[in-house]
Amino acid sequence: MTLLVKGGTVVGPTGSQKADVLVQGEKIVALLDPLFSTTITPDEVIDAGGKYVIPGGIDAHTHMELPFGGTAASDTFDTGTRAAAWGGTTTIIDFAVQKTGDVVQDGLAAWHAKAEGNCHIDYAFHMILGGVDDDALKAMDQLVTDEGITSFKLFMAYPGVFYSDDGKILRAMQTARENGAMIMMHAENGIAIDVLVQQALARGETDPIYHGITRPAALETEATSRAITLAEVAKDCPLYIVHLSASGALKAVAESRDAGRNVFAETCPQYLYLTLEDQLGAPGFEGAKWVCSTPLRSKHESHAKDLWKGLRSNDLAIVSTDHCPFCMKDQKELGLGDFSKIPNGIGGVEHRVDLIYQGVVDGQLSLERWVETIATTPARMFGLYPQKGIVAPGSDADLVIYDPNGTTRIGVETHHMNMDYSAYEGVEIQGKVDTVVSRGEVIVADGNYHGRKGRGRYLKRGLSSYLV
C-alpha cells in the first residue's frame, strides 16, 4: 500500500519546503520534488495543496484513567486517544503509577492492562514513583533495560499521596544519573502548600480561586530551584520540570541551562491562555473547571508573556497538556464547599496542536518552533526519535495535514473528550487539523473518524537525545 501526500508544505524543525511525501506501508520512504512525483502511481493520494504537512503530534504528558481524589480521570485510553487523534496527536506518553508501598512493576502492569487493546494511537509510559526505596531503585534499572521506560516522575507536592522528601529525590536522581534515565519533577513545595490550604479553609475561604492563591508562584519557584540543586548534587542528573507555570521557575531553569546543565522544562496551553482571575475566579463554583496543579497564574503578572518567550528561546522545550480530565457533575463537584477536594486536572489532549498553532498566528512562535514544541522535541527528549517526531524517510508515517485557512471553534458540543464541559469553550483557532495519518493509515479525514481502538502500539523508548 503506497500513499502520496501531494502539494503541501512540509514543515520540520529546520525549515519548510514544498515537497510530496511518499509512504509505503507504515513508513515514510521519500520526500519528493513535486515535479518528480508525477512519475509515481500510488494506491492513494491526499491533496495537501495550500496546507502544511507536519509530523504527528506527541503529547508527552497525559493521565488517562488516573485515580485522583476519590475519583478517576474521565477519559479512558479508548476515549482519550481517540480525542487526541482528532486533534492531530498520534502518540501519547502516559504515566504508569506506583503507589507508596506497592511494587513498581505491578503498577506498570496495571497501566499496560488499562491501555492494551484500547488505544487508537501509539503510546508509551513514564513511571511515577510513589515510594522511593531500595526495591524501587532496582526497578528503575530494570525498567530502563527491559521495558523501554526511561523517565521517572517524582512529586514535591501531595504529602501522603505521591510526595517524596529531598533524600528520596536525591537517591532516585543518583540512580537515574547512572542508568541514563530522565527524572521528571512536579515542583511545588507541598508541605508549605498544605499549611496555606488549611489556613484558608479555617478562614472560610472555600471557593475554587483559593486553590490558586494557596499554591503561590513563589512555592513553585522554590521547589524548582531545589530540584535543580538536588540534580546538581546527583552529578548533573537529567531533570525535566513538568507543567511549569511561573516566571520565577522559568528563570531558575534558564539560568541552569545557561550554565550548561541537563535541565529541561515543559509548559501547557492552560498557562499560556487561561488565568487565575478569569477562569479560577469565575463566579460561584464555576472556577472548579480550571482547578489544576500547578495552578493558573494571575493575568496581572508576566507569567504567560514569559512562558511564550521561554518557548521561543528553548528554555521551555515542549508543550504538553497534562491532560487529566474530570467532569463537573459528580467529579469536580466533590469539592463543593472545600476547594481542596476538587480533583486537579484540565482536559486538553484534543486541542494542543491547534492552541499552539494560534501562537504562530499571533506572532509568538515560528512555524518551525510550533512543530518542534509539539512533535520533534518530545520525540528527542523521550527516546522516540527518529521513529517519531519528523517527516523524513525511515520515520513512522505519522502525519498531520494542517489547513492554515481553516478555522476551529472549541466547545463541549464538538470536542471528543469524555468531559461535560470545555476548558476552552468558544475559543476560535485560525487553523484546522484537516487529515491525520497514523503509521500510514488515514484515521481522520473529511470531518470523519476512520480509526479504531486497539490499533495503537506500545512504544519502548530509548534514552533522551539531549543528555551530556
CSV table of C-alpha atoms in Angstrom, one decimal:
chain,number,residue,atom,x,y,z
A,1,MET,CA,0.0,0.0,0.0
A,2,THR,CA,1.5,3.3,-1.1
A,3,LEU,CA,0.2,6.7,-0.1
A,4,LEU,CA,1.3,10.0,-1.6
A,5,VAL,CA,0.7,13.3,0.3
A,6,LYS,CA,0.8,15.8,-2.6
A,7,GLY,CA,1.1,19.5,-3.0
A,8,GLY,CA,1.8,20.5,0.7
A,9,THR,CA,4.5,22.4,2.5
A,10,VAL,CA,6.4,20.0,4.7
A,11,VAL,CA,7.4,21.8,8.0
A,12,GLY,CA,10.2,20.5,10.2
A,13,PRO,CA,12.4,21.8,12.9
A,14,THR,CA,14.9,23.2,10.4
A,15,GLY,CA,12.6,24.8,7.9
A,16,SER,CA,9.8,24.4,5.4
A,17,GLN,CA,9.8,23.1,1.9
A,18,LYS,CA,7.4,22.3,-0.9
A,19,ALA,CA,7.6,18.5,-1.1
A,20,ASP,CA,5.4,15.5,-1.6
A,21,VAL,CA,5.6,12.7,1.0
A,22,LEU,CA,5.6,9.1,-0.2
A,23,VAL,CA,4.5,6.4,2.3
A,24,GLN,CA,4.9,2.7,1.9
A,25,GLY,CA,3.1,0.7,4.4
A,26,GLU,CA,3.7,2.2,7.8
A,27,LYS,CA,6.9,4.2,6.9
A,28,ILE,CA,7.8,7.3,5.1
A,29,VAL,CA,10.1,6.3,2.2
A,30,ALA,CA,10.8,9.5,0.4
A,31,LEU,CA,10.3,13.3,0.3
A,32,LEU,CA,10.0,14.1,-3.4
A,33,ASP,CA,10.3,17.2,-5.6
A,34,PRO,CA,6.7,17.8,-6.7
A,35,LEU,CA,7.8,17.6,-10.4
A,36,PHE,CA,9.3,14.1,-9.8
A,37,SER,CA,6.3,12.7,-8.0
A,38,THR,CA,4.2,12.9,-11.2
A,39,THR,CA,6.0,9.7,-12.2
A,40,ILE,CA,4.7,7.8,-9.1
A,41,THR,CA,1.5,5.8,-9.3
A,42,PRO,CA,0.4,5.4,-5.6
A,43,ASP,CA,-2.6,3.5,-4.3
A,44,GLU,CA,-3.9,6.5,-2.6
A,45,VAL,CA,-3.4,10.3,-2.9
A,46,ILE,CA,-4.1,13.0,-0.3
A,47,ASP,CA,-4.2,16.5,-1.8
A,48,ALA,CA,-2.4,18.8,0.7
A,49,GLY,CA,-2.4,21.8,-1.6
A,50,GLY,CA,-2.2,25.1,0.4
A,51,LYS,CA,-1.7,23.2,3.6
A,52,TYR,CA,1.1,22.3,6.0
A,53,VAL,CA,2.4,18.7,6.3
A,54,ILE,CA,3.8,18.2,9.8
A,55,PRO,CA,4.8,15.2,11.9
A,56,GLY,CA,2.0,13.8,14.1
A,57,GLY,CA,1.9,15.5,17.5
A,58,ILE,CA,3.4,13.8,20.5
A,59,ASP,CA,1.8,14.7,23.8
A,60,ALA,CA,4.4,13.7,26.4
A,61,HIS,CA,2.2,14.3,29.5
A,62,THR,CA,-1.2,12.7,29.8
A,63,HIS,CA,-3.1,10.9,32.5
A,64,MET,CA,-5.8,8.6,31.2
A,65,GLU,CA,-7.9,6.8,33.8
A,66,LEU,CA,-5.7,8.3,36.6
A,67,PRO,CA,-7.2,7.7,40.1
A,68,PHE,CA,-7.2,11.0,42.0
A,69,GLY,CA,-9.1,12.5,44.9
A,70,GLY,CA,-11.7,9.7,45.3
A,71,THR,CA,-12.5,9.5,41.6
A,72,ALA,CA,-10.6,8.9,38.3
A,73,ALA,CA,-9.8,10.9,35.2
A,74,SER,CA,-12.9,10.7,32.9
A,75,ASP,CA,-11.0,9.8,29.7
A,76,THR,CA,-10.2,6.1,29.2
A,77,PHE,CA,-7.3,5.1,26.9
A,78,ASP,CA,-10.1,4.5,24.4
A,79,THR,CA,-11.8,7.9,24.6
A,80,GLY,CA,-8.7,9.9,25.3
A,81,THR,CA,-6.5,8.5,22.5
A,82,ARG,CA,-9.4,8.9,20.0
A,83,ALA,CA,-9.8,12.5,21.0
A,84,ALA,CA,-6.1,13.0,20.7
A,85,ALA,CA,-6.2,11.7,17.2
A,86,TRP,CA,-9.0,14.1,16.2
A,87,GLY,CA,-6.7,16.9,17.4
A,88,GLY,CA,-3.6,15.8,15.4
A,89,THR,CA,-1.8,13.9,18.2
A,90,THR,CA,-0.6,10.5,17.1
A,91,THR,CA,1.5,9.5,20.1
A,92,ILE,CA,0.9,10.0,23.8
A,93,ILE,CA,3.2,9.3,26.7
A,94,ASP,CA,1.1,8.5,29.8
A,95,PHE,CA,2.1,7.8,33.4
A,96,ALA,CA,2.0,4.4,35.0
A,97,VAL,CA,1.7,4.8,38.7
A,98,GLN,CA,3.5,3.1,41.7
A,99,LYS,CA,1.6,4.0,44.9
A,100,THR,CA,3.5,4.1,48.1
A,101,GLY,CA,4.1,0.6,49.4
A,102,ASP,CA,3.4,-1.1,46.1
A,103,VAL,CA,5.8,-2.9,43.7
A,104,VAL,CA,6.9,-0.7,40.8
A,105,GLN,CA,6.5,-3.4,38.2
A,106,ASP,CA,2.9,-4.1,39.5
A,107,GLY,CA,2.0,-0.5,38.8
A,108,LEU,CA,3.4,-0.7,35.3
A,109,ALA,CA,1.5,-4.0,34.7
A,110,ALA,CA,-1.8,-2.3,35.8
A,111,TRP,CA,-1.3,0.5,33.3
A,112,HIS,CA,-0.4,-1.9,30.5
A,113,ALA,CA,-3.7,-3.7,31.3
A,114,LYS,CA,-5.6,-0.4,31.0
A,115,ALA,CA,-4.1,0.6,27.7
A,116,GLU,CA,-3.6,-2.6,25.8
A,117,GLY,CA,-6.1,-3.2,23.1
A,118,ASN,CA,-7.8,0.2,23.8
A,119,CYS,CA,-5.5,2.8,22.2
A,120,HIS,CA,-6.3,4.4,18.8
A,121,ILE,CA,-2.8,5.8,18.5
A,122,ASP,CA,0.7,4.7,19.6
A,123,TYR,CA,1.6,5.1,23.3
A,124,ALA,CA,4.4,4.9,25.8
A,125,PHE,CA,4.8,5.2,29.5
A,126,HIS,CA,6.7,7.3,32.1
A,127,MET,CA,6.7,5.8,35.6
A,128,ILE,CA,5.5,7.6,38.7
A,129,LEU,CA,7.5,6.6,41.8
A,130,GLY,CA,5.2,7.0,44.8
A,131,GLY,CA,7.7,5.4,47.1
A,132,VAL,CA,11.5,5.6,46.7
A,133,ASP,CA,13.2,2.7,48.5
A,134,ASP,CA,15.8,0.1,47.6
A,135,ASP,CA,13.4,-2.1,45.6
A,136,ALA,CA,12.1,1.0,43.6
A,137,LEU,CA,15.7,2.0,42.8
A,138,LYS,CA,16.4,-1.5,41.5
A,139,ALA,CA,13.2,-1.4,39.5
A,140,MET,CA,14.3,1.8,37.8
A,141,ASP,CA,17.3,0.0,36.3
A,142,GLN,CA,15.1,-2.9,35.2
A,143,LEU,CA,12.5,-0.7,33.5
A,144,VAL,CA,15.2,1.2,31.6
A,145,THR,CA,16.9,-2.0,30.4
A,146,ASP,CA,13.9,-4.3,29.8
A,147,GLU,CA,10.7,-2.2,29.4
A,148,GLY,CA,11.8,0.9,27.4
A,149,ILE,CA,10.7,3.2,30.2
A,150,THR,CA,13.5,5.8,30.6
A,151,SER,CA,11.8,8.6,32.6
A,152,PHE,CA,10.6,8.6,36.2
A,153,LYS,CA,8.3,11.2,37.8
A,154,LEU,CA,8.6,12.4,41.4
A,155,PHE,CA,6.5,14.8,43.4
A,156,MET,CA,7.5,17.5,45.7
A,157,ALA,CA,3.7,18.0,46.3
A,158,TYR,CA,0.8,15.9,47.6
A,159,PRO,CA,2.1,14.8,51.0
A,160,GLY,CA,0.6,11.4,51.9
A,161,VAL,CA,-0.1,10.6,48.3
A,162,PHE,CA,2.9,10.9,46.0
A,163,TYR,CA,5.3,13.2,47.9
A,164,SER,CA,9.0,12.3,48.1
A,165,ASP,CA,11.3,14.2,50.5
A,166,ASP,CA,14.7,15.6,49.4
A,167,GLY,CA,16.6,12.5,50.5
A,168,LYS,CA,14.4,10.1,48.4
A,169,ILE,CA,14.6,12.5,45.4
A,170,LEU,CA,18.4,12.6,45.7
A,171,ARG,CA,18.6,8.8,45.7
A,172,ALA,CA,16.3,8.5,42.7
A,173,MET,CA,18.4,11.1,40.9
A,174,GLN,CA,21.6,9.3,41.6
A,175,THR,CA,20.2,6.1,40.2
A,176,ALA,CA,18.9,8.0,37.1
A,177,ARG,CA,22.3,9.5,36.5
A,178,GLU,CA,23.8,6.0,36.5
A,179,ASN,CA,21.3,4.4,34.1
A,180,GLY,CA,20.7,7.4,31.8
A,181,ALA,CA,17.1,8.0,32.7
A,182,MET,CA,15.3,11.3,33.0
A,183,ILE,CA,13.8,12.5,36.3
A,184,MET,CA,10.6,14.4,35.8
A,185,MET,CA,9.6,16.7,38.7
A,186,HIS,CA,6.3,18.1,39.9
A,187,ALA,CA,8.0,21.1,41.5
A,188,GLU,CA,5.8,22.7,44.2
A,189,ASN,CA,6.5,22.9,47.9
A,190,GLY,CA,3.7,20.6,49.0
A,191,ILE,CA,4.5,20.8,52.7
A,192,ALA,CA,4.1,24.6,52.8
A,193,ILE,CA,1.1,24.5,50.4
A,194,ASP,CA,-0.8,22.2,52.8
A,195,VAL,CA,-0.3,24.8,55.6
A,196,LEU,CA,-1.7,27.6,53.4
A,197,VAL,CA,-4.7,25.4,52.4
A,198,GLN,CA,-5.6,24.6,56.0
A,199,GLN,CA,-5.3,28.3,57.0
A,200,ALA,CA,-7.5,29.3,54.1
A,201,LEU,CA,-10.2,26.8,54.9
A,202,ALA,CA,-10.1,27.9,58.5
A,203,ARG,CA,-10.9,31.4,57.4
A,204,GLY,CA,-13.9,30.1,55.4
A,205,GLU,CA,-12.1,30.7,52.0
A,206,THR,CA,-13.5,27.7,50.2
A,207,ASP,CA,-14.1,28.9,46.6
A,208,PRO,CA,-12.1,27.4,43.7
A,209,ILE,CA,-9.9,30.6,43.3
A,210,TYR,CA,-8.2,29.7,46.6
A,211,HIS,CA,-6.8,26.7,45.0
A,212,GLY,CA,-4.6,29.0,43.1
A,213,ILE,CA,-4.0,31.5,45.9
A,214,THR,CA,-2.7,28.8,48.2
A,215,ARG,CA,-0.3,27.5,45.6
A,216,PRO,CA,1.7,30.7,45.1
A,217,ALA,CA,4.2,31.1,42.3
A,218,ALA,CA,7.0,31.5,44.9
A,219,LEU,CA,6.5,27.9,46.1
A,220,GLU,CA,6.8,26.7,42.5
A,221,THR,CA,10.0,28.7,42.1
A,222,GLU,CA,11.4,27.5,45.4
A,223,ALA,CA,10.7,23.8,44.6
A,224,THR,CA,12.1,24.2,41.0
A,225,SER,CA,15.3,25.7,42.3
A,226,ARG,CA,15.6,23.0,45.0
A,227,ALA,CA,15.1,20.3,42.4
A,228,ILE,CA,17.8,21.8,40.2
A,229,THR,CA,20.2,21.9,43.2
A,230,LEU,CA,19.5,18.3,44.0
A,231,ALA,CA,20.1,17.3,40.4
A,232,GLU,CA,23.4,19.1,40.5
A,233,VAL,CA,24.4,17.2,43.6
A,234,ALA,CA,23.5,14.0,41.8
A,235,LYS,CA,26.3,14.7,39.3
A,236,ASP,CA,24.0,16.6,36.9
A,237,CYS,CA,21.2,14.1,36.8
A,238,PRO,CA,18.9,14.8,33.8
A,239,LEU,CA,16.0,16.8,35.1
A,240,TYR,CA,12.7,17.7,33.4
A,241,ILE,CA,10.3,20.1,35.1
A,242,VAL,CA,6.7,19.3,34.3
A,243,HIS,CA,3.8,21.8,33.8
A,244,LEU,CA,5.9,24.9,34.5
A,245,SER,CA,3.7,27.9,35.1
A,246,ALA,CA,5.6,30.6,36.9
A,247,SER,CA,8.1,33.2,35.7
A,248,GLY,CA,10.4,32.6,38.7
A,249,ALA,CA,10.6,28.9,38.0
A,250,LEU,CA,11.4,29.6,34.4
A,251,LYS,CA,14.2,31.9,35.4
A,252,ALA,CA,15.7,29.2,37.5
A,253,VAL,CA,15.5,26.7,34.6
A,254,ALA,CA,17.0,29.3,32.2
A,255,GLU,CA,19.9,30.1,34.5
A,256,SER,CA,20.8,26.4,34.9
A,257,ARG,CA,20.6,25.8,31.1
A,258,ASP,CA,22.9,28.8,30.6
A,259,ALA,CA,25.3,27.1,32.9
A,260,GLY,CA,25.2,24.0,30.6
A,261,ARG,CA,23.2,21.8,32.9
A,262,ASN,CA,20.9,18.9,31.9
A,263,VAL,CA,17.8,20.8,32.9
A,264,PHE,CA,14.7,20.9,30.7
A,265,ALA,CA,11.1,22.0,31.1
A,266,GLU,CA,7.6,22.0,29.6
A,267,THR,CA,4.6,24.2,29.8
A,268,CYS,CA,1.0,23.6,28.9
A,269,PRO,CA,-1.6,25.5,26.9
A,270,GLN,CA,-3.6,26.4,30.0
A,271,TYR,CA,-0.7,28.6,31.3
A,272,LEU,CA,-0.4,30.4,28.0
A,273,TYR,CA,-4.1,31.3,27.7
A,274,LEU,CA,-6.0,30.9,31.0
A,275,THR,CA,-5.7,33.0,34.2
A,276,LEU,CA,-6.4,32.9,37.9
A,277,GLU,CA,-8.8,35.8,37.7
A,278,ASP,CA,-10.8,35.0,34.6
A,279,GLN,CA,-11.1,31.2,35.0
A,280,LEU,CA,-10.4,30.0,38.5
A,281,GLY,CA,-12.1,33.2,39.8
A,282,ALA,CA,-15.3,32.6,37.8
A,283,PRO,CA,-18.5,33.2,39.8
A,284,GLY,CA,-19.7,30.6,42.2
A,285,PHE,CA,-18.3,27.1,41.8
A,286,GLU,CA,-17.6,27.6,38.0
A,287,GLY,CA,-13.9,28.1,38.6
A,288,ALA,CA,-13.7,24.4,39.6
A,289,LYS,CA,-13.5,23.6,35.8
A,290,TRP,CA,-9.9,25.1,35.8
A,291,VAL,CA,-8.5,23.6,39.0
A,292,CYS,CA,-5.2,22.0,38.1
A,293,SER,CA,-1.7,21.9,39.7
A,294,THR,CA,0.4,23.9,39.2
A,295,PRO,CA,-2.4,26.4,39.1
A,296,LEU,CA,-3.4,29.1,36.7
A,297,ARG,CA,-1.4,32.3,37.3
A,298,SER,CA,-2.5,35.9,37.6
A,299,LYS,CA,-3.1,37.9,34.5
A,300,HIS,CA,-1.7,41.0,36.3
A,301,GLU,CA,1.8,39.4,36.3
A,302,SER,CA,4.1,38.5,33.5
A,303,HIS,CA,3.9,34.7,33.6
A,304,ALA,CA,2.2,34.0,30.3
A,305,LYS,CA,4.3,36.5,28.5
A,306,ASP,CA,7.4,35.0,29.9
A,307,LEU,CA,6.3,31.4,29.0
A,308,TRP,CA,5.9,32.4,25.4
A,309,LYS,CA,9.3,33.9,25.5
A,310,GLY,CA,10.7,30.7,27.0
A,311,LEU,CA,9.2,28.7,24.2
A,312,ARG,CA,10.9,30.9,21.6
A,313,SER,CA,14.3,30.8,23.4
A,314,ASN,CA,14.1,27.0,24.1
A,315,ASP,CA,14.3,27.5,27.9
A,316,LEU,CA,10.9,25.8,27.6
A,317,ALA,CA,11.4,22.8,25.4
A,318,ILE,CA,8.0,21.3,25.0
A,319,VAL,CA,4.3,22.0,25.2
A,320,SER,CA,2.4,19.1,26.7
A,321,THR,CA,-1.2,19.1,28.1
A,322,ASP,CA,-1.1,17.4,31.5
A,323,HIS,CA,-4.4,16.0,30.2
A,324,CYS,CA,-6.3,14.9,33.3
A,325,PRO,CA,-10.0,15.5,32.7
A,326,PHE,CA,-12.8,15.4,35.2
A,327,CYS,CA,-16.5,16.1,34.6
A,328,MET,CA,-18.1,18.8,36.7
A,329,LYS,CA,-21.0,16.5,37.6
A,330,ASP,CA,-20.1,14.0,40.3
A,331,GLN,CA,-16.3,14.8,40.0
A,332,LYS,CA,-15.4,18.4,40.3
A,333,GLU,CA,-18.5,18.7,42.5
A,334,LEU,CA,-16.7,16.7,45.1
A,335,GLY,CA,-15.1,20.0,46.1
A,336,LEU,CA,-18.3,22.0,46.7
A,337,GLY,CA,-17.6,23.9,49.8
A,338,ASP,CA,-14.0,22.9,50.0
A,339,PHE,CA,-11.6,23.7,47.1
A,340,SER,CA,-9.0,21.3,48.4
A,341,LYS,CA,-11.3,18.4,47.5
A,342,ILE,CA,-11.7,19.4,43.8
A,343,PRO,CA,-10.0,16.8,41.6
A,344,ASN,CA,-7.0,18.5,40.0
A,345,GLY,CA,-6.9,18.5,36.2
A,346,ILE,CA,-7.9,20.1,32.9
A,347,GLY,CA,-8.7,18.2,29.7
A,348,GLY,CA,-6.9,19.4,26.6
A,349,VAL,CA,-5.3,16.5,24.7
A,350,GLU,CA,-7.5,17.3,21.7
A,351,HIS,CA,-6.6,21.0,21.4
A,352,ARG,CA,-2.8,21.3,21.9
A,353,VAL,CA,-1.8,21.3,18.3
A,354,ASP,CA,-4.4,24.0,17.5
A,355,LEU,CA,-3.8,26.2,20.5
A,356,ILE,CA,-0.1,26.3,19.9
A,357,TYR,CA,-0.6,27.0,16.2
A,358,GLN,CA,-2.6,30.0,17.3
A,359,GLY,CA,0.6,31.2,18.8
A,360,VAL,CA,2.1,31.1,15.3
A,361,VAL,CA,-0.8,33.2,14.0
A,362,ASP,CA,-0.4,35.7,16.9
A,363,GLY,CA,3.4,36.1,16.2
A,364,GLN,CA,4.5,34.2,19.3
A,365,LEU,CA,6.3,31.3,17.5
A,366,SER,CA,7.6,30.4,14.1
A,367,LEU,CA,6.1,27.5,12.2
A,368,GLU,CA,9.2,25.5,12.8
A,369,ARG,CA,9.2,26.1,16.5
A,370,TRP,CA,5.5,25.1,16.6
A,371,VAL,CA,6.5,21.7,15.1
A,372,GLU,CA,9.5,21.4,17.5
A,373,THR,CA,7.4,22.0,20.6
A,374,ILE,CA,4.5,19.7,19.8
A,375,ALA,CA,6.3,16.9,18.0
A,376,THR,CA,10.1,16.9,17.3
A,377,THR,CA,11.4,17.8,20.7
A,378,PRO,CA,9.1,15.4,22.6
A,379,ALA,CA,10.4,12.6,20.4
A,380,ARG,CA,14.0,13.6,21.0
A,381,MET,CA,13.5,14.3,24.7
A,382,PHE,CA,12.0,10.9,25.5
A,383,GLY,CA,13.8,8.5,23.2
A,384,LEU,CA,11.4,8.2,20.3
A,385,TYR,CA,13.4,10.0,17.6
A,386,PRO,CA,13.7,9.5,14.6
A,387,GLN,CA,10.9,6.9,14.7
A,388,LYS,CA,8.6,9.7,15.7
A,389,GLY,CA,8.6,13.5,15.5
A,390,ILE,CA,9.9,14.1,12.0
A,391,VAL,CA,8.7,13.9,8.4
A,392,ALA,CA,11.7,12.0,7.0
A,393,PRO,CA,12.5,8.8,5.1
A,394,GLY,CA,12.6,5.9,7.6
A,395,SER,CA,10.3,7.5,10.2
A,396,ASP,CA,6.8,6.3,11.0
A,397,ALA,CA,4.2,7.7,8.7
A,398,ASP,CA,2.6,9.8,11.4
A,399,LEU,CA,1.4,12.9,9.5
A,400,VAL,CA,-0.9,15.8,10.1
A,401,ILE,CA,-2.2,17.9,7.1
A,402,TYR,CA,-2.9,21.2,8.7
A,403,ASP,CA,-5.1,23.9,7.0
A,404,PRO,CA,-4.0,27.4,7.8
A,405,ASN,CA,-7.1,28.8,6.1
A,406,GLY,CA,-9.5,26.7,8.1
A,407,THR,CA,-11.0,27.6,11.5
A,408,THR,CA,-11.6,25.5,14.6
A,409,ARG,CA,-14.1,26.6,17.2
A,410,ILE,CA,-13.6,24.7,20.5
A,411,GLY,CA,-16.5,23.7,22.6
A,412,VAL,CA,-18.2,20.9,24.5
A,413,GLU,CA,-20.7,20.3,21.7
A,414,THR,CA,-17.9,19.4,19.2
A,415,HIS,CA,-15.0,18.0,21.2
A,416,HIS,CA,-14.4,14.3,21.5
A,417,MET,CA,-13.0,14.1,25.1
A,418,ASN,CA,-15.2,12.4,27.7
A,419,MET,CA,-16.0,15.7,29.5
A,420,ASP,CA,-19.2,17.6,30.2
A,421,TYR,CA,-17.5,21.0,29.7
A,422,SER,CA,-14.7,22.5,27.7
A,423,ALA,CA,-11.9,24.4,29.4
A,424,TYR,CA,-11.6,26.5,26.2
A,425,GLU,CA,-15.3,27.0,25.4
A,426,GLY,CA,-15.8,29.4,22.5
A,427,VAL,CA,-12.1,29.8,21.6
A,428,GLU,CA,-11.6,30.1,17.9
A,429,ILE,CA,-8.4,29.0,16.2
A,430,GLN,CA,-7.3,30.4,12.9
A,431,GLY,CA,-6.3,27.0,11.6
A,432,LYS,CA,-7.6,23.4,11.4
A,433,VAL,CA,-6.5,19.8,11.6
A,434,ASP,CA,-7.5,18.6,8.1
A,435,THR,CA,-6.2,15.0,7.9
A,436,VAL,CA,-4.4,12.7,10.3
A,437,VAL,CA,-2.3,9.7,9.3
A,438,SER,CA,-1.0,7.2,11.9
A,439,ARG,CA,1.6,4.8,10.7
A,440,GLY,CA,0.4,5.1,7.1
A,441,GLU,CA,-3.3,4.7,8.0
A,442,VAL,CA,-5.7,7.7,7.5
A,443,ILE,CA,-7.6,7.9,10.8
A,444,VAL,CA,-9.1,11.4,10.4
A,445,ALA,CA,-10.3,12.9,7.1
A,446,ASP,CA,-13.1,14.9,5.6
A,447,GLY,CA,-14.5,15.6,9.1
A,448,ASN,CA,-14.9,11.9,9.8
A,449,TYR,CA,-13.1,9.4,12.1
A,450,HIS,CA,-11.7,6.3,10.4
A,451,GLY,CA,-9.5,4.9,13.2
A,452,ARG,CA,-10.3,2.2,15.7
A,453,LYS,CA,-9.4,1.2,19.2
A,454,GLY,CA,-6.7,-1.3,19.5
A,455,ARG,CA,-4.6,-0.2,16.5
A,456,GLY,CA,-2.2,1.8,18.7
A,457,ARG,CA,1.0,0.1,19.7
A,458,TYR,CA,3.1,0.3,22.8
A,459,LEU,CA,6.5,2.0,22.2
A,460,LYS,CA,9.6,1.0,24.1
A,461,ARG,CA,11.7,4.2,24.4
A,462,GLY,CA,15.4,4.8,24.3
A,463,LEU,CA,17.3,7.4,26.2
A,464,SER,CA,17.0,11.1,25.6
A,465,SER,CA,18.8,12.6,22.7
A,466,TYR,CA,19.7,15.7,24.7
A,467,LEU,CA,21.8,14.3,27.5
A,468,VAL,CA,25.5,15.2,28.0
